Amino acid sequence: MAAALQLLVRTPETASVLTGLPELSAAQSGVSSLPAKSAVPSPDGTKLAAVTDAGVDIISLSNGAKLLSLAVPGVVLLDWSKTGAFLTTAQRPSKQEDGQPAKNIKAWDTTTGSVVLELGAKSVNKEAWPLLQWGAGDEAAFHGVTNTVHQYSRASGFKTAKKIPIKGASSFQPCPAPGKQLLAAFIAEAKGQPAVATVVDCSGEQPVTISRKSFYRATGASMMWNAPGTAVLFMATCETDATNQSYYGESKLHYLPAEMSRADEACAVAMPKEGPVHDVQWSPAGDYFVVVAGFMPAKVMLLDNRCKPVYDLGSGPYSTARWNPFGRFLAIAGFGNLPGDIVFYNKLSKGVCKQMGATRSASSVSAAWSPCGRYFMTATTAPRLRVDNNVRVFNYVGDKVCERPFETLLEAAWLPPPPGTTYEDRPASPERLAAGGKGGGAAAAGVGSAAASKPAAAYRPPGMRSLQSHLQAGAAAINSGGSGPTFSLAYDSSSKPGRISQSTGKPMPPGAEFVTKAASKNAKKRANKKAKAGGEGAADGAEDAEDEPAAAAAGQGSSSSAAAGVAGVTEQLAGASVSGAAAAGGDADAAQKRVRALQKKLRQIQQLKERRDTEGPSALEPEQLQKIEAEASVIAEIEELGGTA
């Protein structure tokens, strides 16, 4: 059964529920003009937690009745558990009468109103919230302390904590998939040591490392699991940019599998364009993720759950990506300082994306798909903008369904569907697609639709009028199939969307499909040198490939295979004219390179064994012990390739 869509909006004085499209009027029953400093709905769509001066009230969303009142004054942040059975509140740090720090983080049972867990935190802020994270099904709660993550089991009443040692972990994220007790953790770069991203299995008494990757220039990271819990993305950030190209620092994206058999697939996601990573979002099904990256105009790319590029969605003034709840429709938008262009795509089979429509929602701050997956809401909120606050709703082809203005709007969000409410994953309607496509290419370029909704043009100084005319002429030229101006921060006429073909030559590691300019140039030099030498080639091309300054001991085999993969791709492009004998010589060189890499790995194993014998097994990391256990397989592979161990 489907229910009417509902929007929760909060102004400085009250929180209200709006219902009914296109009217968006106040709900006849339920929450209406509820005094609240903050309001957060439960994931199951049945309750609303509202912060008041006296504490926190839990309100029924069906009839507006007060279910519970939690006496916890001064709450600044709220967070619901996965199922809505528990509510976490945070107060500002303070001290008790005896001078000891007060326990300002509390987890409440929303059925009885009792406190099930109390913790203390020296600092509370939105960037690090929530400090208490819940596992799948609320079976456990996780809290990070120095060098350790504490796991509180629901079965034990959250009374005892299991200690999971992760030295130096600054942030972590439990796996959301049921039945998987996995943790993704990030260790920041410090004292010359590289940052580390790792996935550990905490189901046993001691944590077991599933995959691990080290890299430099990373002081913080956010983690994003896919729904099945088979992979996790690390968005690593650094406050400074070593290349001095960005005032806001730099960001990189790293991919780690959550399966030990695929641990060597951990890699840095190769960006198709130089610049920051603006947004990355997993599909709700967990089979694809979309990346918006690069200096403006930013590039948008769709990749599968093994980090293989699938589809190029082109470039434009975009900074935000949003999937609908079923993973069928995808919205790419540019908010903040960007014009607000929105392009809607239909993801077909095998990752092919077909544009359905486009529109513009100027000055928008946030956006979200409705629970039914057919409508897209944008909101202009304070304090980002103090004027023209509003909520706009569009359908999946870009037609505006409704707009409601507010004097001051602080938050706007769709309410989750209540229990028993189901929405069908329906494809796009052919009639609506045809009606949405009548706008022509101007709407697709984000120009015509914006012009139709804009008021009279604002005054521009005479010195800026020629520039404005130049940009408008460029957009019109791109619309009509021309090349447009030679420079534009909004659109790149040379970037055409389309499917990314996979190479049928040498196998490539994940993330190696896009080759950097430096690596391509080095590969061309090696190919030319190899052709002149009659196919005998350079001695060690893999060592010339560009890579991170350092890598963990457990990742040496992965780094060698990634470098060989990059060299393989570029050699195919640069050495197409090499004779058959030279190609055979290249295969022999590849085998020799592999043997040298394995011999190097074998030497490292011997060093680890000596260290184990002198200092004991406790002096080694779990992945180093696993590397020692792989000695027999390394020797066997060397002998298979004709080398000597």
XYZ file of C-alpha atoms in Angstrom:
645
model
C 0.000 0.000 0.000
C 1.315 3.442 -0.923
C 0.864 6.470 1.331
C 0.938 10.179 0.585
C 4.402 11.688 0.453
C 5.319 13.882 3.408
C 7.942 16.592 3.909
C 9.378 17.635 7.268
C 10.268 21.334 7.340
C 11.763 23.285 10.239
C 11.736 27.029 10.750
C 13.408 28.891 13.652
C 10.233 28.507 15.754
C 8.522 25.260 14.760
C 8.692 21.967 12.885
C 5.825 20.902 10.613
C 4.876 18.110 8.246
C 3.675 19.064 4.763
C 1.732 16.638 2.617
C 0.084 16.426 -0.774
C 1.546 17.276 -4.154
C 1.331 19.824 -5.690
C -0.191 21.777 -2.754
C 2.351 20.904 -0.024
C -0.104 21.968 2.668
C 0.122 21.310 6.403
C -0.937 17.810 7.410
C -4.483 17.612 8.781
C -3.393 15.071 11.418
C 0.029 14.541 12.918
C 2.819 17.045 13.437
C 1.895 20.670 12.785
C 3.684 23.732 14.189
C 5.571 21.721 16.789
C 7.964 23.886 18.866
C 11.414 22.401 18.332
C 15.027 23.518 18.133
C 15.835 20.417 16.117
C 13.773 17.530 14.744
C 14.936 14.157 13.404
C 12.549 11.429 12.143
C 13.160 7.765 12.959
C 14.280 5.452 10.115
C 11.010 3.501 10.262
C 8.921 6.653 9.787
C 6.867 6.234 12.968
C 8.431 8.693 15.411
C 9.962 12.159 15.511
C 12.574 13.277 18.050
C 12.163 16.995 18.812
C 14.633 18.965 20.934
C 13.088 21.429 23.385
C 14.429 23.539 26.266
C 13.502 20.847 28.794
C 14.853 17.852 26.876
C 13.778 15.668 23.983
C 10.185 14.780 23.086
C 9.395 11.700 21.011
C 6.300 12.366 18.928
C 4.139 9.944 16.950
C 4.119 10.955 13.283
C 0.734 9.340 12.698
C -1.312 11.432 15.169
C 1.107 13.920 16.732
C 0.790 12.441 20.231
C 3.723 12.665 22.638
C 5.035 9.150 23.282
C 7.965 9.932 25.562
C 9.683 12.882 27.171
C 13.414 12.483 27.906
C 14.701 14.726 30.689
C 18.058 15.623 29.168
C 18.429 19.430 28.869
C 20.935 21.098 26.593
C 20.897 18.524 23.783
C 22.834 19.744 20.742
C 22.843 16.645 18.486
C 20.567 13.642 17.867
C 20.973 10.330 16.076
C 18.646 7.339 15.648
C 19.821 3.736 15.560
C 19.349 1.635 12.411
C 15.911 0.294 13.403
C 14.731 3.268 15.469
C 14.781 1.290 18.723
C 17.386 3.590 20.291
C 18.090 7.321 20.264
C 21.525 8.840 20.923
C 21.729 12.330 22.423
C 24.757 14.572 22.896
C 25.186 17.425 25.371
C 28.004 19.900 25.573
C 30.978 18.703 27.663
C 30.699 19.641 31.335
C 31.930 18.568 34.772
C 30.100 17.004 37.687
C 30.091 18.408 41.214
C 33.116 16.296 42.132
C 35.088 17.734 39.208
C 34.904 14.609 37.056
C 33.792 14.933 33.395
C 30.077 14.317 32.960
C 28.824 11.549 30.693
C 27.341 13.641 27.912
C 26.658 10.906 25.318
C 23.580 8.823 26.146
C 21.703 6.074 24.322
C 17.994 5.821 25.167
C 15.524 2.990 24.697
C 12.674 4.674 22.820
C 10.133 2.176 24.148
C 10.807 2.510 27.881
C 12.621 5.849 27.993
C 15.522 4.380 29.980
C 19.229 5.022 29.416
C 20.972 1.892 28.116
C 24.454 3.355 27.637
C 26.334 6.417 28.935
C 29.690 7.650 27.636
C 31.842 10.726 28.006
C 33.268 12.855 25.185
C 35.628 15.816 25.508
C 34.356 17.452 22.331
C 31.086 17.258 20.392
C 30.743 18.616 16.842
C 28.794 17.880 13.675
C 31.874 16.828 11.717
C 32.597 13.854 14.010
C 28.953 12.999 14.776
C 27.679 10.404 15.552
C 30.194 9.403 18.211
C 28.212 6.221 18.914
C 27.657 4.127 15.791
C 25.208 1.244 15.435
C 25.710 -2.051 13.652
C 23.214 -3.810 11.419
C 19.935 -4.517 13.207
C 21.102 -2.581 16.291
C 22.826 -5.728 17.519
C 25.845 -3.750 18.717
C 27.000 -0.186 19.340
C 30.555 0.985 18.608
C 32.501 3.779 20.289
C 36.064 4.824 19.499
C 38.674 5.625 22.139
C 42.452 5.970 21.890
C 43.871 3.068 19.814
C 40.735 0.980 20.471
C 37.135 0.587 19.332
C 34.705 -0.570 22.039
C 31.865 -2.842 20.930
C 28.798 -2.946 23.201
C 26.543 -5.923 22.543
C 22.782 -5.615 22.759
C 22.596 -9.195 24.013
C 24.538 -8.190 27.134
C 22.394 -5.122 27.700
C 25.229 -2.823 26.552
C 26.930 -3.428 29.921
C 30.247 -4.891 28.779
C 32.546 -3.760 26.005
C 34.597 -5.898 23.677
C 37.869 -4.149 22.867
C 38.953 -4.094 19.209
C 42.550 -2.793 19.029
C 43.204 -0.548 16.017
C 46.285 1.512 16.762
C 45.970 5.161 15.767
C 42.429 4.887 14.369
C 40.911 8.357 14.060
C 37.587 7.305 12.517
C 35.717 4.105 11.744
C 32.475 2.847 10.219
C 30.727 -0.492 10.928
C 29.441 -2.548 8.015
C 25.670 -2.033 7.443
C 25.087 -5.507 5.952
C 23.335 -8.000 8.275
C 25.478 -10.899 9.473
C 28.820 -9.182 8.774
C 30.861 -7.955 11.727
C 33.265 -5.810 9.752
C 34.797 -2.439 10.560
C 36.319 0.071 8.159
C 38.907 2.218 9.943
C 41.158 5.123 8.987
C 44.528 5.957 10.552
C 45.666 9.498 9.788
C 49.142 10.355 8.523
C 51.458 11.297 11.405
C 55.184 11.645 12.152
C 56.252 10.771 8.616
C 54.190 7.579 8.528
C 51.608 7.211 5.751
C 47.873 7.157 6.368
C 46.245 3.731 6.409
C 42.793 2.578 5.331
C 41.841 -0.888 6.527
C 38.932 -3.313 6.801
C 38.961 -5.698 9.771
C 36.796 -8.654 10.781
C 35.881 -8.297 14.468
C 33.734 -11.435 14.803
C 36.471 -13.358 16.662
C 38.382 -12.629 19.824
C 41.116 -10.832 17.871
C 40.499 -8.628 14.807
C 41.602 -10.042 11.460
C 42.719 -7.686 8.684
C 40.713 -8.244 5.480
C 42.314 -5.572 3.300
C 44.649 -2.655 3.847
C 46.072 0.272 1.867
C 48.514 3.023 2.818
C 48.934 6.428 1.194
C 50.301 9.897 1.920
C 48.721 13.358 2.105
C 45.658 12.351 4.135
C 44.695 13.774 7.518
C 41.028 12.755 7.545
C 38.634 10.422 5.773
C 34.972 9.515 5.472
C 33.943 5.928 4.779
C 31.067 4.692 2.600
C 30.011 1.019 2.580
C 27.938 -0.468 -0.200
C 24.685 -2.164 0.810
C 25.881 -5.812 0.534
C 29.024 -4.992 2.541
C 31.418 -6.242 -0.152
C 33.402 -3.014 -0.596
C 34.021 0.330 1.066
C 35.156 3.687 -0.302
C 37.470 5.999 1.629
C 37.257 9.703 0.822
C 40.644 10.886 2.096
C 41.157 14.607 2.587
C 44.090 16.856 3.384
C 43.875 20.438 4.604
C 46.682 21.595 2.288
C 47.227 20.991 -1.413
C 50.811 19.998 -2.238
C 50.353 21.223 -5.831
C 49.057 24.664 -4.717
C 46.131 24.357 -7.118
C 43.344 24.548 -4.553
C 42.851 26.773 -1.526
C 40.563 24.129 0.032
C 43.164 21.339 0.188
C 42.965 18.107 -1.772
C 40.916 14.931 -1.727
C 41.415 11.411 -3.051
C 39.201 8.360 -3.310
C 40.364 4.864 -2.348
C 38.634 1.529 -2.892
C 38.984 -1.422 -0.497
C 37.257 -4.794 -0.952
C 35.758 -6.445 2.118
C 36.728 -9.971 1.042
C 40.116 -11.478 1.847
C 40.251 -13.246 -1.523
C 40.162 -9.826 -3.238
C 42.517 -7.993 -0.884
C 44.974 -7.267 -3.721
C 42.247 -5.242 -5.515
C 42.599 -2.378 -3.011
C 43.537 0.703 -5.030
C 43.258 4.435 -5.452
C 40.295 5.235 -7.687
C 41.830 6.841 -10.762
C 40.033 10.099 -11.465
C 39.234 10.886 -15.104
C 40.077 14.543 -14.502
C 42.532 16.369 -12.278
C 41.054 18.161 -9.297
C 39.073 17.583 -6.094
C 36.458 14.892 -5.513
C 33.167 16.751 -5.097
C 30.850 13.843 -4.351
C 30.668 10.050 -4.434
C 27.538 7.956 -3.887
C 26.886 4.213 -3.879
C 23.777 2.947 -5.596
C 21.220 1.631 -3.050
C 21.773 -1.834 -4.516
C 25.533 -1.541 -4.040
C 26.371 -2.611 -7.601
C 27.574 0.798 -8.881
C 28.887 4.075 -7.527
C 29.063 7.489 -9.157
C 31.920 9.979 -8.777
C 31.869 13.733 -9.441
C 35.458 14.977 -9.607
C 37.790 17.488 -11.225
C 38.130 21.222 -11.601
C 35.117 22.923 -13.177
C 33.553 21.781 -15.366
C 33.640 18.630 -13.245
C 33.640 15.140 -14.732
C 30.997 12.549 -13.780
C 31.805 8.839 -13.990
C 29.911 5.648 -13.175
C 31.919 2.672 -11.851
C 30.885 -0.846 -10.843
C 31.365 -2.480 -7.442
C 34.813 -3.737 -8.500
C 36.003 -0.210 -9.273
C 35.813 -0.642 -13.055
C 34.688 2.460 -15.025
C 31.461 1.689 -16.859
C 29.924 4.905 -18.181
C 31.090 8.479 -18.768
C 28.305 10.970 -18.036
C 30.227 13.924 -19.455
C 31.185 17.120 -17.653
C 29.453 20.261 -16.471
C 28.936 22.579 -13.483
C 28.153 19.704 -11.117
C 29.043 18.964 -7.503
C 26.295 16.632 -6.260
C 25.010 13.165 -7.163
C 21.842 11.536 -5.813
C 20.362 8.066 -6.489
C 16.673 7.391 -6.089
C 15.807 4.712 -3.459
C 15.739 1.931 -6.069
C 18.965 2.855 -7.869
C 17.084 3.303 -11.153
C 17.199 7.098 -11.540
C 20.238 9.302 -10.969
C 20.335 13.082 -10.534
C 23.520 15.078 -11.171
C 23.396 18.659 -9.903
C 25.530 21.682 -9.093
C 24.606 23.521 -5.882
C 26.344 25.984 -3.601
C 28.249 28.498 -5.718
C 27.117 26.788 -8.940
C 24.046 27.757 -11.013
C 21.855 24.859 -9.827
C 21.635 22.823 -13.040
C 20.089 19.352 -12.550
C 20.265 16.514 -15.074
C 18.206 13.328 -14.629
C 19.428 9.950 -15.910
C 17.858 6.522 -16.216
C 20.379 3.769 -15.447
C 19.690 0.903 -17.818
C 21.212 -2.565 -17.915
C 24.996 -2.942 -17.706
C 25.391 0.599 -16.392
C 24.288 2.494 -19.516
C 22.751 5.836 -18.512
C 20.181 7.637 -20.646
C 19.294 11.261 -19.982
C 15.592 11.816 -19.252
C 15.489 15.573 -18.712
C 17.098 18.626 -17.151
C 16.157 21.708 -15.212
C 17.610 24.386 -12.979
C 16.918 25.106 -9.307
C 18.894 28.248 -8.567
C 20.400 28.923 -5.127
C 19.594 25.431 -3.819
C 21.468 24.100 -0.806
C 20.224 20.515 -0.371
C 18.415 17.896 -2.446
C 16.863 14.447 -2.025
C 14.686 11.914 -3.842
C 11.258 11.051 -2.475
C 10.687 7.564 -0.980
C 8.686 6.580 -4.076
C 11.642 7.467 -6.307
C 9.557 9.621 -8.683
C 10.114 13.132 -7.297
C 13.207 15.204 -6.556
C 13.168 17.902 -3.881
C 15.547 20.861 -3.610
C 15.653 23.317 -0.715
C 17.144 26.772 -0.224
C 17.853 27.030 3.494
C 19.430 29.311 6.083
C 22.057 30.077 7.225
C 23.554 29.364 3.772
C 21.097 31.867 2.284
C 18.901 34.208 4.292
C 16.676 35.250 1.371
C 14.459 33.402 -1.106
C 14.173 30.330 1.141
C 11.948 27.745 -0.514
C 11.207 24.120 -1.264
C 10.864 22.984 -4.873
C 9.727 19.564 -6.103
C 10.446 18.225 -9.603
C 9.491 14.992 -11.288
C 12.122 12.661 -12.754
C 12.160 14.428 -16.139
C 12.737 17.900 -14.675
C 9.210 19.360 -14.703
C 8.483 21.504 -11.651
C 5.603 20.040 -9.663
C 5.371 22.648 -6.915
C 7.242 25.374 -5.055
C 6.591 26.730 -1.567
C 8.414 29.809 -0.232
C 9.411 30.403 3.404
C 10.554 33.507 5.205
C 13.278 31.481 6.930
C 13.767 27.758 6.368
C 16.379 25.807 8.332
C 15.760 22.222 7.206
C 13.672 20.277 4.710
C 13.619 16.496 4.249
C 11.322 13.724 3.069
C 9.826 11.606 5.835
C 10.573 7.864 5.591
C 7.550 5.755 4.636
C 5.709 4.309 7.658
C 5.559 0.516 8.227
C 3.337 -1.279 5.754
C 3.963 1.289 3.037
C 5.532 -0.079 -0.132
C 6.473 1.686 -3.342
C 6.960 -0.111 -6.628
C 10.148 0.319 -8.636
C 8.566 1.523 -11.854
C 10.436 2.448 -15.046
C 10.106 5.853 -16.636
C 6.831 6.532 -18.403
C 7.282 6.851 -22.203
C 4.595 9.556 -22.338
C 6.295 11.619 -19.642
C 9.687 11.188 -21.286
C 8.238 12.412 -24.570
C 6.629 15.405 -22.869
C 9.830 16.190 -20.982
C 11.890 15.981 -24.150
C 9.935 18.731 -25.931
C 12.150 21.332 -24.283
C 14.886 20.483 -26.764
C 18.609 20.737 -26.343
C 18.460 23.970 -24.355
C 17.008 22.148 -21.379
C 19.648 19.457 -21.681
C 22.365 22.065 -21.554
C 20.798 23.720 -18.519
C 20.173 26.977 -20.388
C 16.637 27.097 -21.762
C 14.867 25.910 -18.625
C 16.776 28.378 -16.486
C 15.948 31.259 -18.805
C 12.262 30.385 -18.701
C 12.160 30.449 -14.896
C 14.405 33.501 -14.378
C 12.983 36.964 -13.705
C 14.185 40.025 -15.517
C 17.953 40.095 -16.002
C 19.928 41.792 -13.246
C 22.032 44.865 -13.917
C 25.613 44.160 -15.028
C 28.393 46.722 -15.341
C 29.369 47.535 -18.931
C 32.711 45.781 -18.490
C 30.946 42.481 -17.733
C 28.361 42.582 -20.518
C 30.719 41.355 -23.217
C 31.702 38.386 -21.083
C 28.045 37.508 -20.442
C 27.267 37.700 -24.160
C 30.282 35.520 -24.886
C 29.105 32.795 -22.501
C 25.522 32.888 -23.810
C 26.779 32.621 -27.383
C 28.976 29.690 -26.370
C 26.064 27.835 -24.791
C 23.934 28.424 -27.875
C 26.736 27.171 -30.106
C 27.082 23.979 -28.069
C 23.290 23.500 -28.269
C 23.329 23.718 -32.026
C 26.222 21.286 -32.377
C 29.004 23.838 -32.720
C 32.214 24.012 -30.777
C 31.336 27.082 -28.693
C 33.955 29.280 -27.066
C 37.444 28.055 -26.436
C 37.077 28.406 -22.646
C 34.157 27.845 -20.297
C 33.881 27.000 -16.619
C 30.418 25.518 -17.185
C 30.625 23.093 -20.124
C 33.331 21.249 -22.005
C 32.295 20.630 -25.599
C 35.041 18.040 -26.046
C 33.660 15.842 -23.227
C 31.024 13.570 -24.701
C 29.103 11.065 -22.555
C 29.156 7.418 -23.517
C 30.008 3.893 -22.510
C 33.611 3.189 -21.506
C 35.021 0.281 -23.456
C 37.002 -2.288 -21.509
C 40.393 -3.331 -22.873
C 40.732 -6.893 -24.165
C 44.526 -6.976 -23.862
C 46.537 -7.496 -20.732
C 44.497 -7.674 -17.520
C 44.448 -4.478 -15.503
C 44.099 -3.989 -11.771
C 41.146 -1.960 -10.489
C 41.621 1.755 -10.975
C 44.292 1.410 -13.686
C 42.034 2.167 -16.669
C 42.741 5.900 -16.618
C 46.460 6.483 -17.163
C 48.068 9.698 -15.990
C 49.953 11.882 -18.458
C 53.289 11.155 -16.800
C 52.749 7.394 -16.895
C 51.626 7.557 -20.533
C 54.706 9.590 -21.496
C 57.033 7.162 -19.720
C 55.348 4.202 -21.385
C 55.780 5.745 -24.839
C 59.476 6.261 -24.154
C 59.838 2.633 -23.097
C 57.948 1.439 -26.184
C 60.189 3.464 -28.502
C 63.315 2.193 -26.773
C 62.036 -1.362 -27.026
C 61.348 -1.005 -30.744
C 64.861 0.374 -31.388
C 66.456 -2.470 -29.445
C 64.648 -5.070 -31.541
C 62.233 -6.117 -28.875
C 64.727 -6.672 -26.064
C 63.256 -3.671 -24.215
C 64.050 -1.845 -21.072
C 65.150 -3.771 -18.008
C 62.610 -2.656 -15.507
C 59.629 -0.656 -16.784
C 57.486 -1.362 -13.783
C 59.806 0.594 -11.511
C 59.329 3.737 -13.673
C 55.548 3.791 -13.256
C 54.232 6.589 -11.088
C 52.995 5.401 -7.695
C 52.557 6.570 -4.113
C 55.763 7.527 -2.245
C 55.480 4.537 0.086
C 53.274 1.482 0.648
C 52.671 -0.917 3.484
C 54.677 -4.161 3.551
C 51.530 -6.137 2.935
C 50.739 -4.221 -0.244
C 53.997 -4.711 -2.203
C 52.536 -7.401 -4.434
C 49.504 -5.241 -5.139
C 51.658 -2.215 -6.058
C 53.780 -4.256 -8.480
C 50.722 -5.670 -10.236
C 49.130 -2.199 -10.456
C 52.296 -0.744 -12.028
C 52.458 -3.623 -14.480
C 48.777 -3.035 -15.322
C 49.348 0.665 -16.044
C 52.352 -0.147 -18.214
C 50.288 -2.779 -20.038
C 47.523 -0.323 -20.925
C 49.835 2.385 -22.219
C 52.023 -0.078 -24.126
C 48.947 -1.197 -26.071
C 48.253 2.415 -27.082
C 51.828 3.419 -27.890
C 53.222 0.204 -29.355
C 50.572 -0.718 -31.899
C 53.174 -0.713 -34.712
C 55.697 -2.972 -32.963
C 56.451 -6.182 -34.893
C 55.392 -9.655 -33.776
C 58.903 -10.468 -32.599
C 58.974 -7.335 -30.469
C 55.601 -8.293 -28.974
C 56.971 -11.725 -28.069
C 59.974 -10.059 -26.494
C 57.602 -7.836 -24.500
C 55.844 -10.927 -23.076
C 59.213 -12.326 -22.012
C 60.063 -9.011 -20.377
C 56.745 -9.050 -18.506
C 57.532 -12.513 -17.151
C 60.988 -11.380 -16.052
C 59.513 -8.332 -14.319
C 57.060 -10.550 -12.486
C 59.873 -12.858 -11.382
C 61.886 -9.909 -10.079
C 58.863 -8.603 -8.170
C 58.270 -12.038 -6.619
C 61.940 -12.382 -5.701
C 61.772 -8.992 -4.001
C 58.695 -10.131 -2.106
C 60.515 -13.324 -1.099
C 63.398 -11.269 0.303
C 60.934 -9.262 2.348
C 59.414 -12.485 3.690
C 62.863 -13.640 4.782
C 63.403 -10.339 6.607
C 60.038 -10.701 8.335
C 60.878 -14.267 9.382
C 64.159 -13.112 10.893
C 62.348 -10.367 12.762
C 59.740 -12.844 13.984
C 62.441 -15.208 15.255
C 64.315 -12.454 17.125
C 61.452 -10.277 18.437
C 58.596 -12.758 18.532
C 55.295 -12.967 16.553
C 53.747 -10.162 18.604
C 56.145 -7.661 16.993
C 54.543 -8.189 13.559
C 51.262 -6.931 12.171
C 48.574 -9.513 11.237
C 49.058 -8.824 7.505
C 52.814 -9.388 7.878
C 52.176 -12.806 9.416
C 49.830 -13.578 6.513
C 52.594 -12.561 4.117
C 54.961 -15.072 5.750
C 52.356 -17.814 5.320
C 52.244 -17.060 1.568
C 55.945 -17.963 1.129
C 55.215 -21.346 -0.450
C 52.877 -19.889 -3.067
C 55.437 -17.190 -3.964
C 58.181 -19.813 -4.464
C 55.837 -21.949 -6.569
C 54.959 -19.010 -8.834
C 58.645 -18.119 -9.296
C 59.465 -21.684 -10.341
C 56.456 -21.753 -12.675
C 57.784 -18.661 -14.453
C 61.227 -20.251 -14.836
C 62.980 -18.221 -12.155
C 65.030 -19.287 -9.175
C 63.814 -18.711 -5.622
